[in-house]
Amino acid sequence: MEALTAHLSQLGHGLVTTVELTVVTTVGAMLLGIVVATLRIAPVPLLRAIGTAYVEVFQNLPLLALLVLFVFALPTIGITFPLFTSAAIVIAVYEGAYLAEAIRAGINTVGVGQAEAARAIGLTFGQSLRHVILPQGLRAVIQPIGNICIALLMNTSLAAAVGVVELTQAANNVNLVEAQPIAVFTGAGLAYMLLALIIGQVTGLLERRLAIVR
Amino acid sequence: MVSVRGLHKWFGPLHVLKDIDLTVAAGEVVVVVGPSGSGKSTLCRCLNRLETAGQGSIEIDGEPLPAEGRALARLRADVGMVFQSFNLFGHKTVLDNITLGPTRVRRIARPEARQQAMTLLDRVGIADKANHHPAQLSGGQQQRAAIARALAMQPKVLLFDEPTSALDPEMVNEVLDVMVSLAAEGMTMIVVTHEMGFARRAADRVVFMDDGRIVESGAPDDFFAAPRTERARDFLSKILQH
């Protein structure tokens, strides 16, 4: 226990970084997910192909490999970002592919009649999506989106591998000094668990609040 | 108001509309009848391009139907449509269903759009349901809300695609009454239906379709009393028996 309390500020910084990374990445991944899901159902074949290619590429590569590639390979061709930014971009891009598929599943639950009615009153494709299709499609997949957000939270620990001092890296650093892995990583684990529980609660709350009367 | 010339439509190898010619004048009420699979609904859906024509031309108010895009969206705003399965937006209240088009497409201010919507809801007799969600309404109420939604766009033409086919028998009349009153007020209407009573009461002209063609077209009294074609006689004998 003392191993933890003696390094509270260090671990606290790590926790804050993890939360920041999770929030920034979730927002980015959601936006990407919506855009890519939209591409995948677009009436233009080229756009659909782009959406499919995105999902297939980023779903089928390990996140760690993407992180390493982005952080260590891009600088060799002269492109560098701060570490936190790099990690956020890569995780958002990666999780965006998963979210896109969940969102597309939600869109597919919305009956074709809804889209026809939207078009029949003169809404454009974009307006139909925004006002009719997405609001209903997203509501149908709040739970899977929440699951992906929890997976995203866990995946932020991979940012440690490219030098971002988030919670896992902070715990690792503390452990190097204290050599008490059980206390240190159990403490970190409980913090992750707490964050995941919060995401789960928010998901449940949103699901109840936004339920469509049927 | 609506002018269809040489319209053909294929679903894969299936030739569902064959050389359709149809002209509908402003204020005219045309009822399209015929057996299932005769192409009535497809014709109706071609008129606002929910189905694309295979061949031929369609003009609405003198303008040829535009291809996909903003021009088509503009035209659809002028052509109201009422569906068999209502298709009200499930996540919105009845009032928001009706104001969506006017505020987003016509750019009418929200308070004004709400006021118009309430007037329309009052007219179709469900003003008390304005803040309910569609699933809380009966079928007949949902369809009347859908008619109000179409009317809110102040369309030049209203298309009805079997508007009472999904309703319980006791709710059919409340919807038909609204449609009859619209017809009486001079709305241009194209109505695909199996309700022969409505055709008799409200139609200026009955169009009989079979196997993708318009077989017969005439005033309702003539059509029901003395159909000219064997196919129409056969159809009427089957549905008017009971």
Short mmCIF file of C-alpha atoms in Angstrom, two decimals, chain A:
data_model
loop_
_atom_site.label_atom_id
_atom_site.label_comp_id
_atom_site.label_asym_id
_atom_site.label_seq_id
_atom_site.Cartn_x
_atom_site.Cartn_y
_atom_site.Cartn_z
CA MET A 1 0.00 0.00 0.00
CA GLU A 2 2.81 2.36 0.86
CA ALA A 3 4.26 1.65 -2.57
CA LEU A 4 1.15 3.35 -3.99
CA THR A 5 0.70 6.20 -1.50
CA ALA A 6 4.33 7.24 -1.79
CA HIS A 7 3.90 7.85 -5.53
CA LEU A 8 0.35 9.20 -5.67
CA SER A 9 1.21 12.24 -7.74
CA GLN A 10 3.14 10.16 -10.28
CA LEU A 11 0.31 7.64 -10.58
CA GLY A 12 -2.22 10.46 -10.57
CA HIS A 13 -0.51 12.07 -13.55
CA GLY A 14 -0.62 8.72 -15.32
CA LEU A 15 -4.31 8.35 -14.54
CA VAL A 16 -5.06 11.85 -15.84
CA THR A 17 -3.16 11.10 -19.04
CA THR A 18 -5.11 7.87 -19.48
CA VAL A 19 -8.41 9.71 -19.02
CA GLU A 20 -7.35 12.49 -21.39
CA LEU A 21 -6.21 9.99 -23.99
CA THR A 22 -9.45 8.04 -23.64
CA VAL A 23 -11.69 11.09 -23.94
CA VAL A 24 -9.85 12.65 -26.88
CA THR A 25 -9.63 9.31 -28.67
CA THR A 26 -13.27 8.41 -28.08
CA VAL A 27 -14.43 11.69 -29.57
CA GLY A 28 -12.12 11.29 -32.56
CA ALA A 29 -13.04 7.63 -33.05
CA MET A 30 -16.78 8.40 -32.89
CA LEU A 31 -16.46 11.12 -35.53
CA LEU A 32 -14.36 8.85 -37.73
CA GLY A 33 -16.74 5.96 -37.11
CA ILE A 34 -19.75 7.99 -38.20
CA VAL A 35 -17.96 9.26 -41.31
CA VAL A 36 -16.71 5.80 -42.30
CA ALA A 37 -20.08 4.13 -41.61
CA THR A 38 -21.68 6.82 -43.79
CA LEU A 39 -19.15 6.15 -46.54
CA ARG A 40 -19.98 2.46 -46.40
CA ILE A 41 -23.66 3.11 -47.13
CA ALA A 42 -23.14 6.02 -49.53
CA PRO A 43 -24.87 5.84 -52.91
CA VAL A 44 -21.52 6.38 -54.69
CA PRO A 45 -19.56 3.12 -55.26
CA LEU A 46 -16.16 4.84 -54.89
CA LEU A 47 -17.09 6.20 -51.46
CA ARG A 48 -18.31 2.77 -50.37
CA ALA A 49 -15.00 1.26 -51.53
CA ILE A 50 -13.05 3.85 -49.51
CA GLY A 51 -15.10 3.07 -46.42
CA THR A 52 -14.62 -0.67 -46.82
CA ALA A 53 -10.89 -0.30 -47.41
CA TYR A 54 -10.55 1.80 -44.25
CA VAL A 55 -12.32 -0.77 -42.11
CA GLU A 56 -10.44 -3.73 -43.58
CA VAL A 57 -7.04 -2.07 -43.15
CA PHE A 58 -7.41 -0.79 -39.62
CA GLN A 59 -9.41 -3.68 -38.21
CA ASN A 60 -6.92 -6.19 -39.52
CA LEU A 61 -3.70 -4.73 -38.12
CA PRO A 62 -2.59 -4.97 -34.49
CA LEU A 63 -2.84 -1.66 -32.66
CA LEU A 64 0.68 -2.03 -31.28
CA ALA A 65 2.08 -2.47 -34.77
CA LEU A 66 0.23 0.66 -35.93
CA LEU A 67 1.54 2.65 -32.96
CA VAL A 68 5.11 1.58 -33.55
CA LEU A 69 4.82 2.25 -37.25
CA PHE A 70 3.40 5.72 -36.69
CA VAL A 71 5.80 6.78 -33.95
CA PHE A 72 9.04 5.26 -35.26
CA ALA A 73 8.55 4.99 -39.02
CA LEU A 74 6.95 8.33 -39.90
CA PRO A 75 9.85 10.38 -38.48
CA THR A 76 12.17 8.66 -40.97
CA ILE A 77 10.24 10.40 -43.74
CA GLY A 78 10.22 13.66 -41.80
CA ILE A 79 6.78 13.54 -40.17
CA THR A 80 6.76 13.90 -36.40
CA PHE A 81 4.05 14.60 -33.86
CA PRO A 82 4.25 14.90 -30.07
CA LEU A 83 3.95 11.43 -28.49
CA PHE A 84 0.53 12.01 -26.94
CA THR A 85 -0.84 13.34 -30.23
CA SER A 86 0.60 10.37 -32.13
CA ALA A 87 -0.95 7.87 -29.75
CA ALA A 88 -4.30 9.68 -29.85
CA ILE A 89 -4.37 9.75 -33.66
CA VAL A 90 -3.45 6.09 -34.03
CA ILE A 91 -5.87 4.80 -31.40
CA ALA A 92 -8.71 6.98 -32.79
CA VAL A 93 -8.06 5.75 -36.32
CA TYR A 94 -7.93 2.13 -35.13
CA GLU A 95 -11.00 2.22 -32.89
CA GLY A 96 -12.82 4.27 -35.54
CA ALA A 97 -12.86 1.18 -37.75
CA TYR A 98 -14.57 -0.86 -35.02
CA LEU A 99 -17.02 1.93 -34.23
CA ALA A 100 -17.81 2.31 -37.92
CA GLU A 101 -18.92 -1.30 -38.08
CA ALA A 102 -21.03 -1.00 -34.93
CA ILE A 103 -22.63 2.19 -36.27
CA ARG A 104 -23.26 0.58 -39.64
CA ALA A 105 -25.01 -2.28 -37.87
CA GLY A 106 -27.17 0.34 -36.15
CA ILE A 107 -27.96 2.06 -39.44
CA ASN A 108 -29.02 -1.30 -40.86
CA THR A 109 -31.61 -1.68 -38.11
CA VAL A 110 -33.41 1.45 -39.36
CA GLY A 111 -36.12 0.42 -41.80
CA VAL A 112 -35.78 1.41 -45.43
CA GLY A 113 -39.17 3.13 -45.13
CA GLN A 114 -37.63 5.72 -42.80
CA ALA A 115 -35.10 6.73 -45.45
CA GLU A 116 -37.80 6.80 -48.11
CA ALA A 117 -40.05 8.99 -45.98
CA ALA A 118 -37.12 11.33 -45.29
CA ARG A 119 -36.34 11.65 -48.98
CA ALA A 120 -40.02 12.02 -49.82
CA ILE A 121 -40.29 15.24 -47.80
CA GLY A 122 -37.30 16.64 -49.67
CA LEU A 123 -34.42 15.99 -47.28
CA THR A 124 -31.06 15.49 -49.00
CA PHE A 125 -28.98 12.35 -48.35
CA GLY A 126 -26.98 14.20 -45.70
CA GLN A 127 -30.05 15.63 -44.00
CA SER A 128 -31.75 12.23 -43.99
CA LEU A 129 -28.72 10.73 -42.30
CA ARG A 130 -28.40 13.48 -39.75
CA HIS A 131 -32.04 13.91 -38.77
CA VAL A 132 -33.60 10.51 -39.39
CA ILE A 133 -31.18 7.61 -39.93
CA LEU A 134 -28.28 8.25 -37.54
CA PRO A 135 -30.38 9.33 -34.53
CA GLN A 136 -32.25 6.03 -34.74
CA GLY A 137 -29.30 3.87 -35.82
CA LEU A 138 -27.02 5.14 -33.04
CA ARG A 139 -29.69 4.52 -30.41
CA ALA A 140 -29.84 0.89 -31.48
CA VAL A 141 -26.12 0.33 -30.84
CA ILE A 142 -25.38 2.34 -27.69
CA GLN A 143 -24.38 -0.83 -25.84
CA PRO A 144 -21.89 -2.12 -28.44
CA ILE A 145 -20.46 1.41 -28.73
CA GLY A 146 -19.98 1.41 -24.94
CA ASN A 147 -18.16 -1.91 -25.18
CA ILE A 148 -15.83 -0.54 -27.82
CA CYS A 149 -15.17 2.51 -25.63
CA ILE A 150 -14.16 0.21 -22.78
CA ALA A 151 -11.88 -1.72 -25.13
CA LEU A 152 -10.50 1.64 -26.24
CA LEU A 153 -9.74 2.57 -22.63
CA MET A 154 -7.81 -0.66 -22.18
CA ASN A 155 -6.01 -0.14 -25.46
CA THR A 156 -4.68 3.25 -24.34
CA SER A 157 -2.24 1.25 -22.20
CA LEU A 158 -0.46 0.30 -25.42
CA ALA A 159 0.58 3.94 -25.72
CA ALA A 160 3.08 3.05 -23.00
CA ALA A 161 4.99 1.07 -25.60
CA VAL A 162 5.77 4.23 -27.55
CA GLY A 163 6.68 6.31 -24.54
CA VAL A 164 3.45 7.97 -23.40
CA VAL A 165 3.45 8.00 -19.62
CA GLU A 166 -0.13 6.99 -19.02
CA LEU A 167 -1.35 4.90 -16.10
CA THR A 168 0.28 1.61 -17.07
CA GLN A 169 3.61 3.27 -17.81
CA ALA A 170 3.40 5.27 -14.58
CA ALA A 171 2.71 2.07 -12.63
CA ASN A 172 5.63 0.42 -14.36
CA ASN A 173 7.90 3.31 -13.41
CA VAL A 174 6.77 3.17 -9.80
CA ASN A 175 7.33 -0.58 -9.75
CA LEU A 176 10.90 -0.11 -10.98
CA VAL A 177 11.56 1.90 -7.83
CA GLU A 178 9.46 -0.03 -5.33
CA ALA A 179 9.66 -3.56 -6.74
CA GLN A 180 6.17 -4.33 -5.47
CA PRO A 181 4.38 -5.45 -8.65
CA ILE A 182 1.34 -6.91 -6.89
CA ALA A 183 0.44 -3.73 -5.02
CA VAL A 184 1.31 -1.36 -7.86
CA PHE A 185 -0.43 -3.16 -10.71
CA THR A 186 -3.42 -4.16 -8.62
CA GLY A 187 -3.83 -0.48 -7.78
CA ALA A 188 -3.55 0.49 -11.45
CA GLY A 189 -5.92 -2.33 -12.37
CA LEU A 190 -8.54 -1.09 -9.93
CA ALA A 191 -8.26 2.39 -11.44
CA TYR A 192 -8.90 0.96 -14.92
CA MET A 193 -11.81 -1.02 -13.54
CA LEU A 194 -13.32 2.09 -12.01
CA LEU A 195 -13.04 3.97 -15.31
CA ALA A 196 -14.60 1.06 -17.19
CA LEU A 197 -17.45 0.94 -14.70
CA ILE A 198 -18.08 4.64 -15.24
CA ILE A 199 -18.22 4.11 -19.01
CA GLY A 200 -20.61 1.21 -18.45
CA GLN A 201 -22.86 3.32 -16.23
CA VAL A 202 -22.91 6.19 -18.73
CA THR A 203 -23.77 3.70 -21.49
CA GLY A 204 -26.66 2.28 -19.48
CA LEU A 205 -27.92 5.75 -18.63
CA LEU A 206 -27.81 6.85 -22.28
CA GLU A 207 -29.55 3.67 -23.36
CA ARG A 208 -32.43 4.28 -20.95
CA ARG A 209 -32.67 8.02 -21.59
CA LEU A 210 -32.61 7.77 -25.37
CA ALA A 211 -34.72 4.66 -25.82
CA ILE A 212 -37.21 5.04 -28.68
CA VAL A 213 -40.79 4.45 -27.59
CA ARG A 214 -41.92 1.33 -29.44
#
